[in-house]
Amino acid sequence: MKVIVLGSGIVGTTSAWYLAQAGHEVVVVDRETDAALETSYANAGQISPGYSAPWAAPGVPLKAVKWMFMEHAPLAIRAGKMDADMLRWMWQMLLNCSEARYAVNKERMMRLAEYSRDQFIALRAATGIRYDDRQQGTLQIFRTQKQFDAAGKDIAVLAKLGVAHEVLDRKGCVLAEPALGLVCDKFVGGLRLPGDETGDCRQFTQKLARLAQAAGVEFRFGTPILGIQRSGDRITGIDTPQGVISGDAYVCSLGSYSTAFLRQLDIEIPVYPIKGYSLTIPMLDPAMSPRSTIMDEQHKVAITWMGERIRAAGTAELTGFDTRLRDERRATLEFVVNDLFPKGGDLPRAEFWSGLRPNTPDGTPIIGRSKYQNLWLNTGHGTLGWTMSCGSGRVLADLLSGRAAEIDTAGLGLERYAA
């Protein structure tokens, strides 16, 4: 079968890889000049199944109000950018903030994320691919006892699902991440997930794209998608400046741009862009830098070892498709890095970046067939596209190939929004 994959970010590229491994002829179409040049370019670097949880959680609406008045707040809503899509998405997210919805959504996300980590391990073993990766776990630190206590519910879910985890006091955090010894008065304890991993998403995606090309996948870079052709309940082609690209099946992995693309086909998906920022910092002293990833619970900023660099990423803005860099968001990232790793990196030389995370209101991505017989979706991964990428690509390839997926796919498809 000839499959046309739309998008060459981390999700589109892993989809192409697993489709090719399943024996399909695959063509990837992307407007950029290489893979992973948009949202996958400079993310936090975490492959963190244990932290897979929806933003829609009990207590978040009240927290969001408090964040509006907080310096270095993890969330900003640009009122001037509000439109019907943003308001609809915010309302749907609020509806998912109950205890019951949170439990359902978290289970779906962790089911896929844990499977995805297994696929990463298998892919490394099969190909030898390396991407500044480490398998040394991740550490979430709590600055106050209240934050620590509030993590109890998530810890209980980890225990219920059998996810390896360690609840650490201040001394235990320093043993896991020795550089924190300089600032141990800044936090009270932490949650370590030893099974989590880290790595450079862009490096991985581009290397996997080269492996996919060697396996026969065609990447048509510099090819904007102008429109889509259909006949009845089937897609017949993709309009591009280079002409129509046709196949037997099509996969939409366009991230935040999936929503507008699918509207051409009268398909509504609740995927909205949440803007995030990162700093990529030249490392000055490895001993004063993170060994893996540290997640600052208060500011929602992750700081990750990445070869000879440190990656600090976080914050969330609801601002439509505006990707402009804002000095106040850089200040937040710099504050957290200076606060926790003051001697680790050369901040003045950091590369500042922003990208649009494609979020669903319930946190779970959308994977599966659309109402068109030959159009499939693999999109809406939010902040967890890197974490869920290999699992999502494998599930998509299995379903499209007519095979049962290796995990339960209940609740992953578009049908969950039918009501």
GROMACS .gro file of C-alpha atoms in nm:
model
  419
    1MET     CA    1   0.000   0.000   0.000
    2LYS     CA    2   0.124   0.351  -0.078
    3VAL     CA    3   0.084   0.576   0.226
    4ILE     CA    4   0.122   0.956   0.223
    5VAL     CA    5   0.229   1.096   0.562
    6LEU     CA    6   0.161   1.466   0.612
    7GLY     CA    7   0.421   1.620   0.843
    8SER     CA    8   0.780   1.531   0.930
    9GLY     CA    9   0.792   1.620   1.297
   10ILE     CA   10   0.866   1.350   1.550
   11VAL     CA   11   0.519   1.193   1.515
   12GLY     CA   12   0.509   1.202   1.135
   13THR     CA   13   0.861   1.062   1.107
   14THR     CA   14   0.803   0.775   1.350
   15SER     CA   15   0.476   0.699   1.169
   16ALA     CA   16   0.668   0.681   0.840
   17TRP     CA   17   0.934   0.455   0.994
   18TYR     CA   18   0.691   0.201   1.133
   19LEU     CA   19   0.476   0.206   0.819
   20ALA     CA   20   0.785   0.128   0.613
   21GLN     CA   21   0.880  -0.151   0.855
   22ALA     CA   22   0.531  -0.291   0.801
   23GLY     CA   23   0.602  -0.316   0.429
   24HIS     CA   24   0.428  -0.007   0.292
   25GLU     CA   25   0.554   0.236   0.030
   26VAL     CA   26   0.573   0.566   0.217
   27VAL     CA   27   0.597   0.929   0.104
   28VAL     CA   28   0.636   1.207   0.363
   29VAL     CA   29   0.528   1.560   0.269
   30ASP     CA   30   0.647   1.867   0.462
   31ARG     CA   31   0.685   2.238   0.390
   32GLU     CA   32   1.016   2.258   0.581
   33THR     CA   33   1.361   2.177   0.442
   34ASP     CA   34   1.425   1.891   0.686
   35ALA     CA   35   1.255   1.687   0.955
   36ALA     CA   36   1.185   1.827   1.304
   37LEU     CA   37   1.221   2.197   1.225
   38GLU     CA   38   0.905   2.315   1.401
   39THR     CA   39   0.760   2.184   1.731
   40SER     CA   40   1.014   1.899   1.748
   41TYR     CA   41   1.311   2.134   1.708
   42ALA     CA   42   1.404   2.216   2.069
   43ASN     CA   43   1.169   2.058   2.321
   44ALA     CA   44   1.249   1.970   2.681
   45GLY     CA   45   1.419   1.642   2.593
   46GLN     CA   46   1.221   1.420   2.832
   47ILE     CA   47   1.088   1.077   2.743
   48SER     CA   48   0.876   1.063   3.054
   49PRO     CA   49   0.597   0.806   3.070
   50GLY     CA   50   0.577   0.854   3.446
   51TYR     CA   51   0.494   1.223   3.407
   52SER     CA   52   0.226   1.156   3.146
   53ALA     CA   53  -0.072   1.341   3.286
   54PRO     CA   54  -0.331   1.576   3.140
   55TRP     CA   55  -0.309   1.946   3.209
   56ALA     CA   56  -0.680   1.927   3.282
   57ALA     CA   57  -0.673   1.826   3.647
   58PRO     CA   58  -0.866   1.898   3.966
   59GLY     CA   59  -0.758   2.233   4.103
   60VAL     CA   60  -0.609   2.363   3.779
   61PRO     CA   61  -0.876   2.632   3.720
   62LEU     CA   62  -0.797   2.790   4.058
   63LYS     CA   63  -0.423   2.757   3.996
   64ALA     CA   64  -0.464   2.926   3.659
   65VAL     CA   65  -0.620   3.229   3.827
   66LYS     CA   66  -0.334   3.246   4.080
   67TRP     CA   67  -0.075   3.214   3.803
   68MET     CA   68  -0.209   3.529   3.642
   69PHE     CA   69  -0.063   3.727   3.933
   70MET     CA   70   0.258   3.529   3.978
   71GLU     CA   71   0.604   3.632   3.862
   72HIS     CA   72   0.758   3.364   3.641
   73ALA     CA   73   0.415   3.205   3.603
   74PRO     CA   74   0.399   2.875   3.412
   75LEU     CA   75   0.087   2.985   3.221
   76ALA     CA   76  -0.006   3.300   3.031
   77ILE     CA   77  -0.328   3.368   2.840
   78ARG     CA   78  -0.307   3.645   2.580
   79ALA     CA   79  -0.655   3.797   2.592
   80GLY     CA   80  -0.594   3.984   2.269
   81LYS     CA   81  -0.550   3.655   2.086
   82MET     CA   82  -0.876   3.498   2.206
   83ASP     CA   83  -1.095   3.353   1.935
   84ALA     CA   84  -1.371   3.095   1.913
   85ASP     CA   85  -1.125   2.805   1.889
   86MET     CA   86  -0.936   2.911   2.202
   87LEU     CA   87  -1.253   2.966   2.404
   88ARG     CA   88  -1.400   2.633   2.292
   89TRP     CA   89  -1.078   2.451   2.380
   90MET     CA   90  -1.059   2.617   2.723
   91TRP     CA   91  -1.419   2.519   2.796
   92GLN     CA   92  -1.357   2.158   2.693
   93MET     CA   93  -1.048   2.151   2.911
   94LEU     CA   94  -1.248   2.277   3.210
   95LEU     CA   95  -1.495   1.994   3.158
   96ASN     CA   96  -1.204   1.750   3.193
   97CYS     CA   97  -1.085   1.890   3.528
   98SER     CA   98  -1.292   1.656   3.743
   99GLU     CA   99  -1.139   1.372   3.945
  100ALA     CA  100  -1.318   1.114   3.731
  101ARG     CA  101  -1.210   1.257   3.395
  102TYR     CA  102  -0.853   1.307   3.515
  103ALA     CA  103  -0.825   0.942   3.617
  104VAL     CA  104  -0.956   0.820   3.280
  105ASN     CA  105  -0.736   1.054   3.077
  106LYS     CA  106  -0.419   0.982   3.277
  107GLU     CA  107  -0.464   0.607   3.236
  108ARG     CA  108  -0.497   0.644   2.858
  109MET     CA  109  -0.188   0.863   2.838
  110MET     CA  110   0.027   0.638   3.055
  111ARG     CA  111  -0.085   0.327   2.867
  112LEU     CA  112   0.045   0.476   2.543
  113ALA     CA  113   0.354   0.638   2.696
  114GLU     CA  114   0.476   0.322   2.869
  115TYR     CA  115   0.435   0.130   2.544
  116SER     CA  116   0.622   0.403   2.360
  117ARG     CA  117   0.922   0.375   2.589
  118ASP     CA  118   0.938   0.003   2.511
  119GLN     CA  119   0.944   0.091   2.141
  120PHE     CA  120   1.231   0.335   2.194
  121ILE     CA  121   1.431   0.059   2.361
  122ALA     CA  122   1.356  -0.184   2.077
  123LEU     CA  123   1.441   0.077   1.812
  124ARG     CA  124   1.778   0.155   1.970
  125ALA     CA  125   1.858  -0.214   1.985
  126ALA     CA  126   1.758  -0.269   1.623
  127THR     CA  127   1.925   0.035   1.466
  128GLY     CA  128   2.192   0.158   1.709
  129ILE     CA  129   2.048   0.509   1.680
  130ARG     CA  130   2.191   0.761   1.928
  131TYR     CA  131   2.068   1.112   2.001
  132ASP     CA  132   2.246   1.245   2.314
  133ASP     CA  133   2.027   0.993   2.493
  134ARG     CA  134   2.051   0.885   2.853
  135GLN     CA  135   1.855   0.627   3.048
  136GLN     CA  136   1.908   0.766   3.399
  137GLY     CA  137   1.555   0.855   3.505
  138THR     CA  138   1.401   1.194   3.574
  139LEU     CA  139   1.347   1.388   3.896
  140GLN     CA  140   1.054   1.614   3.983
  141ILE     CA  141   1.139   1.850   4.267
  142PHE     CA  142   0.892   2.016   4.502
  143ARG     CA  143   0.975   2.354   4.651
  144THR     CA  144   0.712   2.340   4.925
  145GLN     CA  145   0.560   2.071   5.144
  146LYS     CA  146   0.219   2.159   5.002
  147GLN     CA  147   0.338   2.072   4.652
  148PHE     CA  148   0.493   1.751   4.784
  149ASP     CA  149   0.171   1.648   4.957
  150ALA     CA  150  -0.037   1.730   4.649
  151ALA     CA  151   0.169   1.481   4.447
  152GLY     CA  152   0.028   1.200   4.659
  153LYS     CA  153  -0.256   1.125   4.417
  154ASP     CA  154  -0.021   1.094   4.119
  155ILE     CA  155   0.212   0.874   4.323
  156ALA     CA  156  -0.082   0.650   4.407
  157VAL     CA  157  -0.163   0.617   4.034
  158LEU     CA  158   0.199   0.523   3.961
  159ALA     CA  159   0.182   0.255   4.228
  160LYS     CA  160  -0.150   0.125   4.094
  161LEU     CA  161  -0.012   0.098   3.742
  162GLY     CA  162   0.311  -0.063   3.855
  163VAL     CA  163   0.535   0.223   3.738
  164ALA     CA  164   0.874   0.226   3.912
  165HIS     CA  165   0.915   0.539   4.125
  166GLU     CA  166   1.104   0.669   4.427
  167VAL     CA  167   0.977   0.929   4.673
  168LEU     CA  168   1.286   1.116   4.791
  169ASP     CA  169   1.367   1.358   5.069
  170ARG     CA  170   1.610   1.644   5.014
  171LYS     CA  171   1.913   1.419   5.070
  172GLY     CA  172   1.782   1.162   4.825
  173CYS     CA  173   1.736   1.429   4.558
  174VAL     CA  174   2.098   1.537   4.597
  175LEU     CA  175   2.216   1.176   4.570
  176ALA     CA  176   2.025   1.146   4.242
  177GLU     CA  177   2.137   1.486   4.113
  178PRO     CA  178   2.457   1.592   4.295
  179ALA     CA  179   2.464   1.946   4.149
  180LEU     CA  180   2.150   2.023   4.349
  181GLY     CA  181   2.365   2.005   4.661
  182LEU     CA  182   2.453   2.371   4.611
  183VAL     CA  183   2.088   2.473   4.636
  184CYS     CA  184   1.931   2.212   4.863
  185ASP     CA  185   1.750   2.485   5.058
  186LYS     CA  186   1.540   2.552   4.746
  187PHE     CA  187   1.330   2.233   4.770
  188VAL     CA  188   1.188   1.989   5.024
  189GLY     CA  189   1.186   1.664   4.828
  190GLY     CA  190   1.118   1.498   4.498
  191LEU     CA  191   0.972   1.217   4.293
  192ARG     CA  192   1.218   1.018   4.083
  193LEU     CA  193   1.114   0.798   3.793
  194PRO     CA  194   1.410   0.569   3.719
  195GLY     CA  195   1.256   0.427   3.401
  196ASP     CA  196   1.232   0.761   3.223
  197GLU     CA  197   1.480   0.871   2.958
  198THR     CA  198   1.617   1.188   2.796
  199GLY     CA  199   1.748   1.284   2.455
  200ASP     CA  200   1.757   1.535   2.171
  201CYS     CA  201   1.428   1.504   1.982
  202ARG     CA  202   1.549   1.692   1.672
  203GLN     CA  203   1.865   1.482   1.647
  204PHE     CA  204   1.663   1.161   1.686
  205THR     CA  205   1.401   1.265   1.430
  206GLN     CA  206   1.652   1.366   1.166
  207LYS     CA  207   1.858   1.050   1.215
  208LEU     CA  208   1.545   0.834   1.198
  209ALA     CA  209   1.442   1.016   0.880
  210ARG     CA  210   1.777   0.918   0.724
  211LEU     CA  211   1.727   0.558   0.834
  212ALA     CA  212   1.377   0.567   0.688
  213GLN     CA  213   1.512   0.703   0.358
  214ALA     CA  214   1.761   0.419   0.348
  215ALA     CA  215   1.466   0.183   0.400
  216GLY     CA  216   1.285   0.331   0.099
  217VAL     CA  217   1.079   0.616   0.245
  218GLU     CA  218   1.061   0.924   0.021
  219PHE     CA  219   1.071   1.263   0.197
  220ARG     CA  220   0.940   1.552  -0.010
  221PHE     CA  221   1.072   1.850   0.182
  222GLY     CA  222   0.997   2.207   0.078
  223THR     CA  223   0.651   2.095  -0.032
  224PRO     CA  224   0.364   2.300   0.117
  225ILE     CA  225   0.021   2.139   0.130
  226LEU     CA  226  -0.220   2.364  -0.063
  227GLY     CA  227  -0.534   2.154  -0.045
  228ILE     CA  228  -0.684   1.809  -0.041
  229GLN     CA  229  -0.892   1.620  -0.294
  230ARG     CA  230  -1.167   1.377  -0.207
  231SER     CA  231  -1.431   1.160  -0.369
  232GLY     CA  232  -1.710   1.024  -0.155
  233ASP     CA  233  -1.564   0.882   0.162
  234ARG     CA  234  -1.207   0.861   0.031
  235ILE     CA  235  -0.916   1.100  -0.009
  236THR     CA  236  -0.778   1.099  -0.363
  237GLY     CA  237  -0.483   1.338  -0.348
  238ILE     CA  238  -0.291   1.621  -0.185
  239ASP     CA  239  -0.246   1.946  -0.379
  240THR     CA  240   0.108   2.088  -0.370
  241PRO     CA  241   0.303   2.342  -0.579
  242GLN     CA  242   0.477   2.042  -0.738
  243GLY     CA  243   0.147   1.882  -0.837
  244VAL     CA  244  -0.094   1.630  -0.686
  245ILE     CA  245   0.052   1.361  -0.459
  246SER     CA  246  -0.168   1.052  -0.445
  247GLY     CA  247  -0.164   0.729  -0.250
  248ASP     CA  248  -0.384   0.452  -0.116
  249ALA     CA  249  -0.392   0.594   0.238
  250TYR     CA  250  -0.308   0.923   0.410
  251VAL     CA  251  -0.187   1.006   0.761
  252CYS     CA  252  -0.238   1.352   0.912
  253SER     CA  253   0.047   1.435   1.153
  254LEU     CA  254   0.047   1.811   1.117
  255GLY     CA  255   0.053   1.898   1.486
  256SER     CA  256  -0.128   2.221   1.568
  257TYR     CA  257  -0.201   2.274   1.199
  258SER     CA  258  -0.405   1.953   1.182
  259THR     CA  259  -0.720   2.134   1.294
  260ALA     CA  260  -0.737   2.377   1.000
  261PHE     CA  261  -0.630   2.109   0.753
  262LEU     CA  262  -0.905   1.869   0.863
  263ARG     CA  263  -1.174   2.139   0.855
  264GLN     CA  264  -1.144   2.130   0.477
  265LEU     CA  265  -1.290   1.781   0.509
  266ASP     CA  266  -1.560   1.875   0.763
  267ILE     CA  267  -1.368   1.700   1.040
  268GLU     CA  268  -1.349   1.884   1.372
  269ILE     CA  269  -1.075   1.795   1.618
  270PRO     CA  270  -1.015   1.982   1.947
  271VAL     CA  271  -0.643   2.040   1.891
  272TYR     CA  272  -0.517   2.386   1.985
  273PRO     CA  273  -0.161   2.526   1.994
  274ILE     CA  274  -0.005   2.585   2.334
  275LYS     CA  275   0.313   2.785   2.292
  276GLY     CA  276   0.622   2.673   2.480
  277TYR     CA  277   0.975   2.808   2.506
  278SER     CA  278   1.323   2.667   2.552
  279LEU     CA  279   1.683   2.770   2.607
  280THR     CA  280   1.968   2.558   2.474
  281ILE     CA  281   2.268   2.652   2.688
  282PRO     CA  282   2.636   2.569   2.632
  283MET     CA  283   2.751   2.365   2.932
  284LEU     CA  284   3.029   2.515   3.145
  285ASP     CA  285   3.078   2.250   3.413
  286PRO     CA  286   2.929   1.899   3.386
  287ALA     CA  287   2.964   1.851   3.763
  288MET     CA  288   2.741   2.154   3.821
  289SER     CA  289   2.482   2.048   3.561
  290PRO     CA  290   2.193   1.800   3.568
  291ARG     CA  291   2.272   1.433   3.510
  292SER     CA  292   1.935   1.379   3.348
  293THR     CA  293   1.615   1.588   3.372
  294ILE     CA  294   1.497   1.791   3.669
  295MET     CA  295   1.139   1.914   3.659
  296ASP     CA  296   1.067   2.218   3.875
  297GLU     CA  297   0.708   2.158   3.984
  298GLN     CA  298   0.644   2.518   4.086
  299HIS     CA  299   0.747   2.681   3.760
  300LYS     CA  300   0.676   2.383   3.532
  301VAL     CA  301   1.025   2.410   3.381
  302ALA     CA  302   1.237   2.108   3.288
  303ILE     CA  303   1.618   2.126   3.284
  304THR     CA  304   1.791   1.847   3.091
  305TRP     CA  305   2.145   1.725   3.024
  306MET     CA  306   2.191   1.713   2.646
  307GLY     CA  307   2.545   1.624   2.547
  308GLU     CA  308   2.758   1.935   2.590
  309ARG     CA  309   2.446   2.146   2.635
  310ILE     CA  310   2.173   2.208   2.889
  311ARG     CA  311   1.816   2.237   2.767
  312ALA     CA  312   1.569   2.437   2.979
  313ALA     CA  313   1.210   2.427   2.856
  314GLY     CA  314   0.865   2.509   2.979
  315THR     CA  315   0.598   2.773   3.026
  316ALA     CA  316   0.270   2.771   2.840
  317GLU     CA  317   0.099   3.048   2.648
  318LEU     CA  318  -0.240   3.053   2.488
  319THR     CA  319  -0.168   3.297   2.209
  320GLY     CA  320  -0.290   3.134   1.889
  321PHE     CA  321  -0.023   3.069   1.627
  322ASP     CA  322   0.202   3.353   1.740
  323THR     CA  323   0.558   3.217   1.770
  324ARG     CA  324   0.731   3.544   1.858
  325LEU     CA  325   0.992   3.525   2.132
  326ARG     CA  326   0.904   3.715   2.450
  327ASP     CA  327   1.172   3.846   2.683
  328GLU     CA  328   0.964   3.778   2.994
  329ARG     CA  329   0.948   3.406   2.909
  330ARG     CA  330   1.323   3.394   2.861
  331ALA     CA  331   1.356   3.560   3.201
  332THR     CA  332   1.150   3.280   3.357
  333LEU     CA  333   1.369   3.008   3.207
  334GLU     CA  334   1.687   3.190   3.305
  335PHE     CA  335   1.557   3.237   3.659
  336VAL     CA  336   1.492   2.865   3.709
  337VAL     CA  337   1.827   2.762   3.560
  338ASN     CA  338   2.015   3.016   3.774
  339ASP     CA  339   1.819   2.915   4.079
  340LEU     CA  340   1.892   2.543   4.051
  341PHE     CA  341   2.216   2.517   3.848
  342PRO     CA  342   2.390   2.854   3.891
  343LYS     CA  343   2.729   2.722   3.776
  344GLY     CA  344   2.615   2.482   3.504
  345GLY     CA  345   2.576   2.676   3.181
  346ASP     CA  346   2.664   2.990   2.986
  347LEU     CA  347   2.324   3.160   2.978
  348PRO     CA  348   2.423   3.467   2.773
  349ARG     CA  349   2.512   3.234   2.484
  350ALA     CA  350   2.188   3.034   2.500
  351GLU     CA  351   1.970   2.978   2.194
  352PHE     CA  352   1.615   3.098   2.268
  353TRP     CA  353   1.331   2.920   2.086
  354SER     CA  354   0.954   2.882   2.087
  355GLY     CA  355   0.723   2.619   1.940
  356LEU     CA  356   0.354   2.529   1.927
  357ARG     CA  357   0.245   2.215   2.111
  358PRO     CA  358  -0.070   2.055   1.964
  359ASN     CA  359  -0.285   1.999   2.273
  360THR     CA  360  -0.615   1.821   2.312
  361PRO     CA  361  -0.834   1.931   2.604
  362ASP     CA  362  -0.811   1.586   2.767
  363GLY     CA  363  -0.436   1.544   2.709
  364THR     CA  364  -0.463   1.222   2.507
  365PRO     CA  365  -0.354   1.230   2.142
  366ILE     CA  366  -0.585   1.131   1.857
  367ILE     CA  367  -0.476   0.812   1.683
  368GLY     CA  368  -0.689   0.616   1.441
  369ARG     CA  369  -0.910   0.630   1.135
  370SER     CA  370  -1.118   0.936   1.048
  371LYS     CA  371  -1.464   0.932   0.888
  372TYR     CA  372  -1.285   0.891   0.554
  373GLN     CA  373  -1.195   0.531   0.483
  374ASN     CA  374  -0.834   0.602   0.390
  375LEU     CA  375  -0.750   0.903   0.610
  376TRP     CA  376  -0.580   0.833   0.943
  377LEU     CA  377  -0.492   1.067   1.227
  378ASN     CA  378  -0.185   1.072   1.450
  379THR     CA  379  -0.185   1.413   1.613
  380GLY     CA  380  -0.264   1.613   1.927
  381HIS     CA  381   0.023   1.492   2.150
  382GLY     CA  382   0.072   1.823   2.332
  383THR     CA  383   0.389   1.832   2.542
  384LEU     CA  384   0.430   1.454   2.511
  385GLY     CA  385   0.494   1.407   2.139
  386TRP     CA  386   0.854   1.304   2.210
  387THR     CA  387   0.747   1.070   2.490
  388MET     CA  388   0.465   0.906   2.293
  389SER     CA  389   0.613   0.920   1.942
  390CYS     CA  390   0.742   0.566   1.890
  391GLY     CA  391   0.437   0.409   2.052
  392SER     CA  392   0.201   0.627   1.849
  393GLY     CA  393   0.382   0.550   1.525
  394ARG     CA  394   0.375   0.177   1.593
  395VAL     CA  395   0.006   0.178   1.690
  396LEU     CA  396  -0.084   0.381   1.379
  397ALA     CA  397   0.112   0.147   1.152
  398ASP     CA  398  -0.052  -0.160   1.302
  399LEU     CA  399  -0.404  -0.022   1.271
  400LEU     CA  400  -0.354   0.104   0.917
  401SER     CA  401  -0.209  -0.236   0.821
  402GLY     CA  402  -0.521  -0.411   0.949
  403ARG     CA  403  -0.346  -0.563   1.250
  404ALA     CA  404  -0.448  -0.542   1.612
  405ALA     CA  405  -0.227  -0.304   1.807
  406GLU     CA  406  -0.017  -0.450   2.088
  407ILE     CA  407  -0.191  -0.228   2.343
  408ASP     CA  408  -0.554  -0.146   2.410
  409THR     CA  409  -0.644   0.149   2.184
  410ALA     CA  410  -0.974   0.228   2.356
  411GLY     CA  411  -1.010   0.602   2.406
  412LEU     CA  412  -0.729   0.699   2.169
  413GLY     CA  413  -0.942   0.768   1.861
  414LEU     CA  414  -1.149   1.062   1.743
  415GLU     CA  415  -1.469   0.882   1.838
  416ARG     CA  416  -1.425   0.981   2.204
  417TYR     CA  417  -1.534   1.333   2.107
  418ALA     CA  418  -1.851   1.217   1.930
  419ALA     CA  419  -2.074   1.329   2.218
   0.00000   0.00000   0.00000
